[in-house]
XYZ file of C-alpha atoms in Angstrom:
351
model
C 75.153 89.625 82.219
C 78.776 90.088 83.306
C 81.136 91.207 80.569
C 84.050 89.113 79.385
C 86.454 91.663 80.865
C 84.790 91.458 84.288
C 84.845 87.671 84.195
C 88.507 87.680 83.206
C 89.217 90.199 85.971
C 87.615 87.977 88.610
C 89.508 84.983 87.294
C 92.775 86.916 87.400
C 92.109 88.045 90.964
C 91.331 84.481 92.073
C 94.509 83.145 90.461
C 96.624 85.926 91.980
C 95.113 85.423 95.445
C 95.624 81.654 95.214
C 99.325 82.129 94.425
C 99.864 84.606 97.273
C 97.929 82.395 99.693
C 100.110 79.446 98.677
C 103.206 81.471 99.609
C 101.630 82.316 102.984
C 100.956 78.610 103.583
C 104.571 77.803 102.728
C 105.682 80.470 105.231
C 103.571 78.828 107.952
C 105.000 75.423 107.064
C 108.550 76.791 107.230
C 107.877 78.162 110.731
C 106.184 74.978 111.993
C 109.150 72.712 112.892
C 110.117 72.743 116.558
C 113.727 73.906 116.105
C 112.568 76.841 113.974
C 110.073 77.931 116.646
C 112.723 77.587 119.339
C 114.953 79.969 117.412
C 112.137 82.539 117.380
C 111.401 82.592 113.638
C 107.664 83.102 113.089
C 105.621 82.719 109.913
C 105.634 86.470 109.266
C 109.435 86.330 108.942
C 109.256 83.708 106.217
C 106.297 85.463 104.538
C 108.338 88.636 104.089
C 111.406 86.595 103.132
C 109.590 84.649 100.415
C 108.013 87.807 99.038
C 111.345 89.619 98.981
C 113.062 86.670 97.302
C 110.526 86.521 94.485
C 110.100 90.278 94.105
C 113.848 90.889 93.876
C 114.909 87.999 91.660
C 112.341 88.179 88.892
C 109.879 90.569 87.332
C 106.387 90.057 88.685
C 103.956 88.800 86.032
C 100.850 90.901 85.457
C 98.536 88.082 86.512
C 100.064 88.147 90.028
C 99.447 91.845 90.646
C 95.625 92.071 91.196
C 95.656 90.508 94.700
C 98.719 92.403 95.966
C 96.640 94.558 98.314
C 98.566 94.469 101.598
C 96.665 97.360 103.222
C 93.329 95.577 102.710
C 94.542 92.366 104.399
C 96.154 94.325 107.241
C 92.954 96.190 108.091
C 90.814 93.033 108.202
C 93.499 91.246 110.222
C 93.557 94.002 112.834
C 89.765 93.881 113.200
C 90.037 90.121 113.798
C 92.846 90.753 116.278
C 90.439 92.798 118.397
C 88.455 89.648 119.170
C 91.452 88.254 121.093
C 91.620 91.240 123.494
C 89.235 90.232 126.298
C 88.609 92.410 129.325
C 88.814 89.397 131.633
C 92.398 88.901 130.499
C 93.128 92.585 131.034
C 91.932 92.385 134.634
C 93.761 89.127 135.247
C 97.038 90.516 133.950
C 97.243 92.552 137.124
C 97.909 96.132 138.085
C 101.681 95.727 137.983
C 101.755 94.386 134.428
C 99.380 97.072 133.195
C 101.274 99.731 135.132
C 104.568 98.751 133.587
C 103.042 98.541 130.112
C 101.524 102.005 130.394
C 104.666 103.699 131.727
C 107.025 101.972 129.305
C 104.844 102.435 126.210
C 104.397 106.173 126.797
C 108.026 106.866 127.739
C 109.601 104.732 125.012
C 107.206 105.932 122.305
C 107.994 109.586 122.931
C 111.741 108.941 123.201
C 111.760 106.897 119.981
C 109.790 109.574 118.151
C 112.051 112.325 119.500
C 115.312 110.587 118.574
C 113.950 109.660 115.139
C 113.051 113.262 114.373
C 116.373 114.487 115.766
C 118.148 112.147 113.358
C 116.128 113.479 110.440
C 113.727 110.563 109.962
C 110.457 111.662 108.351
C 107.348 111.926 110.518
C 105.600 108.942 108.916
C 108.426 106.482 109.489
C 109.150 107.974 112.941
C 105.575 107.236 113.993
C 105.644 103.617 112.788
C 109.102 103.036 114.254
C 108.093 104.449 117.651
C 105.037 102.190 117.859
C 107.024 99.109 116.868
C 109.684 99.684 119.533
C 107.364 100.724 122.359
C 104.174 98.652 122.048
C 104.315 95.187 120.539
C 106.570 95.079 117.530
C 105.099 93.810 114.280
C 101.413 94.176 115.233
C 101.944 97.757 116.403
C 103.839 98.664 113.239
C 101.039 97.213 111.113
C 98.311 98.995 113.088
C 100.131 102.317 112.985
C 100.807 102.027 109.264
C 97.104 101.453 108.692
C 96.185 104.389 110.918
C 98.440 106.877 109.136
C 98.157 105.276 105.692
C 101.863 104.610 105.741
C 104.140 103.622 102.889
C 104.381 99.827 102.647
C 108.076 100.028 101.811
C 108.747 101.838 105.080
C 106.561 99.354 106.954
C 108.461 96.441 105.410
C 111.764 97.943 106.524
C 110.577 98.404 110.105
C 109.137 94.879 110.242
C 112.497 93.559 109.039
C 114.279 95.442 111.833
C 111.862 94.106 114.459
C 112.186 90.489 113.337
C 115.962 90.596 112.948
C 116.541 92.229 116.364
C 114.104 89.947 118.216
C 116.159 86.804 117.609
C 119.472 87.853 119.269
C 117.557 89.619 122.069
C 115.728 86.361 122.805
C 119.041 84.730 123.787
C 121.060 87.683 125.029
C 118.552 89.060 127.524
C 118.003 85.852 129.565
C 121.786 85.558 129.837
C 122.033 89.170 131.038
C 119.185 88.581 133.523
C 121.059 85.636 135.050
C 124.308 87.607 135.042
C 122.637 90.447 136.995
C 120.914 88.018 139.368
C 117.411 89.248 138.609
C 114.508 87.423 140.213
C 112.025 85.482 138.095
C 109.316 88.140 138.088
C 111.680 91.045 137.428
C 113.443 89.160 134.639
C 110.145 88.082 133.077
C 108.766 91.625 133.212
C 111.956 92.899 131.572
C 111.788 90.334 128.765
C 108.067 90.843 128.169
C 108.455 94.602 127.957
C 111.384 94.709 125.547
C 111.339 91.746 123.151
C 109.001 92.658 120.308
C 107.371 89.384 119.239
C 105.171 87.214 121.459
C 106.775 83.964 120.334
C 110.255 85.198 121.191
C 108.993 86.484 124.574
C 107.574 83.069 125.470
C 110.726 81.260 124.376
C 113.114 83.569 126.231
C 111.018 83.513 129.409
C 111.032 79.721 129.421
C 114.826 79.791 129.547
C 114.591 81.380 133.016
C 111.848 79.171 134.465
C 108.077 79.082 134.844
C 107.788 82.245 136.963
C 109.746 84.325 134.460
C 107.814 82.869 131.510
C 104.446 83.580 133.147
C 105.361 87.165 134.040
C 106.818 87.803 130.577
C 103.576 86.725 128.894
C 101.490 88.833 131.309
C 103.511 91.957 130.549
C 103.505 91.334 126.789
C 99.737 90.747 126.894
C 99.316 94.025 128.766
C 101.200 95.825 126.018
C 99.049 94.128 123.387
C 95.964 95.407 125.214
C 97.233 98.963 124.779
C 97.422 98.541 120.999
C 93.832 99.692 120.480
C 94.231 102.742 122.717
C 97.528 103.635 121.071
C 96.031 103.286 117.578
C 93.171 105.584 118.578
C 95.537 108.192 120.050
C 97.841 108.100 117.023
C 94.950 108.345 114.578
C 93.519 111.319 116.496
C 96.897 113.063 116.495
C 97.456 112.310 112.823
C 93.981 113.559 111.903
C 94.364 116.783 113.857
C 97.887 117.585 112.705
C 97.455 116.534 109.081
C 100.261 115.420 106.822
C 100.761 118.945 105.538
C 99.136 120.760 108.492
C 96.881 122.706 106.125
C 93.453 121.403 107.087
C 91.586 122.789 110.045
C 90.958 119.853 112.432
C 87.152 119.948 112.383
C 85.068 116.949 113.407
C 84.338 116.269 109.738
C 88.029 116.228 108.844
C 88.833 113.999 111.831
C 86.095 111.512 110.893
C 87.057 111.445 107.212
C 90.684 110.741 108.121
C 89.879 108.437 111.038
C 90.624 104.796 110.078
C 87.334 102.919 110.374
C 89.082 99.603 110.996
C 90.099 100.912 114.451
C 86.381 101.123 115.257
C 86.060 97.523 114.100
C 88.980 96.508 116.320
C 87.323 98.061 119.397
C 83.868 96.676 118.563
C 85.269 93.166 118.112
C 86.910 93.398 121.535
C 83.696 94.656 123.174
C 81.480 92.017 121.533
C 83.768 89.110 122.427
C 84.244 90.457 125.973
C 80.629 91.196 126.916
C 78.325 89.370 124.504
C 79.888 85.911 124.811
C 80.712 83.800 127.817
C 84.416 83.514 128.589
C 84.858 79.949 127.325
C 83.055 80.599 124.036
C 84.893 83.892 123.520
C 88.289 82.246 123.971
C 87.408 79.357 121.668
C 86.140 81.740 118.995
C 89.115 84.002 119.601
C 91.510 81.180 118.785
C 89.767 80.800 115.418
C 89.779 84.514 114.620
C 93.409 84.788 115.748
C 94.332 82.070 113.267
C 92.413 83.951 110.593
C 94.189 87.173 111.594
C 97.605 85.503 111.450
C 96.811 84.145 107.986
C 95.788 87.596 106.764
C 98.965 89.118 108.202
C 101.049 86.448 106.471
C 99.318 87.199 103.165
C 99.894 90.916 103.741
C 103.587 90.323 104.486
C 103.967 88.302 101.296
C 102.487 91.258 99.414
C 104.782 93.719 101.197
C 107.772 91.560 100.314
C 106.687 91.364 96.677
C 106.430 95.160 96.535
C 109.735 95.873 98.288
C 113.128 96.134 96.660
C 116.388 95.369 98.457
C 117.928 98.497 97.029
C 115.285 100.478 98.939
C 115.850 98.599 102.219
C 119.632 98.946 102.169
C 119.783 102.377 100.603
C 121.744 105.204 102.187
C 118.448 106.871 103.094
C 117.620 104.081 105.571
C 120.746 104.475 107.683
C 119.132 107.096 109.893
C 116.012 104.982 110.630
C 118.339 102.078 111.507
C 120.299 104.261 113.942
C 117.062 105.604 115.441
C 115.678 102.091 115.889
C 118.810 100.799 117.624
C 119.076 103.835 119.942
C 115.371 103.628 120.809
C 115.644 99.889 121.462
C 118.630 100.514 123.746
C 116.609 103.098 125.685
C 113.720 100.626 125.836
C 115.959 97.933 127.371
C 117.304 100.259 130.081
C 114.012 102.022 130.882
C 112.031 98.773 131.037
C 114.597 97.197 133.360
C 114.287 100.163 135.742
C 110.471 100.078 135.729
C 110.340 96.263 136.055
C 112.720 96.308 139.018
C 110.749 99.101 140.740
C 107.336 97.476 140.253
C 108.130 93.757 140.533
C 111.296 93.874 142.637
C 110.435 96.622 145.142
C 106.747 97.611 145.220
C 105.131 94.202 144.679
C 107.094 92.409 147.450
C 106.435 95.386 149.729
C 102.661 95.222 149.243
C 102.311 91.439 149.011
């Protein structure tokens, strides 16, 4: 028979999880109104905000602590996210979108990592920051943190930077695109490759018309597709190099360090792509995406509860902030050049 302590432990976990889930539901409700969505604020923003507000204004009661397991929710959410990456969508996104995504992700990731290290940012935060800027913002930061077993406080800081920067970029970049006289496809490719959240990409593309909105989503989807490959590459690098560079990178060491949830992410993508018909896969994918978003919101609430403002705004975070802004500036310029070459020169030439 279960002991009284075990029964009390399960009851405490259920109560803690119910409270955190309620905060995640409130975050989704706060992001639901039309004007809020138009401004680019997604549920993850409010999830972190609510967690930070509670965690920094009062001492967390002991009964709330058992379910604060952000890494666990993140890993399951990423596996569910794999079910939304279908190979049909990859093929339909086109060679130009995939080409831009590949070139930009590689170039921006290495520049962001280089500038971060040059500014004295530690290797762990440099890796998460580089993925957030170059791939797909919040999702990439989460995946990379899981891969390298990153510090949740550092992850929370990077997520805050991504969400805060995405909102002004959503309005500034369409204005700059019109000012420069960019065509719909070039402008859309530029927006999709630089703005870090999918909701903000869709909203900003719509400001420039249907062609720009469609191209922006295609390019952003292409970058999302690369998330699995990037996570695999980063995990392989991290396993081989080692945090202290003391272990010989044998196959056993690589497998023991390799994050198994990345395997789940890839398997989910393969199963939904090849074992289900397209219509069923997309319908099921919408369900699993909702489940994934809920898990991410719960994880962000936990990250907020564990994070202190004094850590976010400490003097030690000034260098990561400078690295993020410089890398984002490079991303804006480099993506504009690649988008103009592919969608403004090569595509019209070969069409």
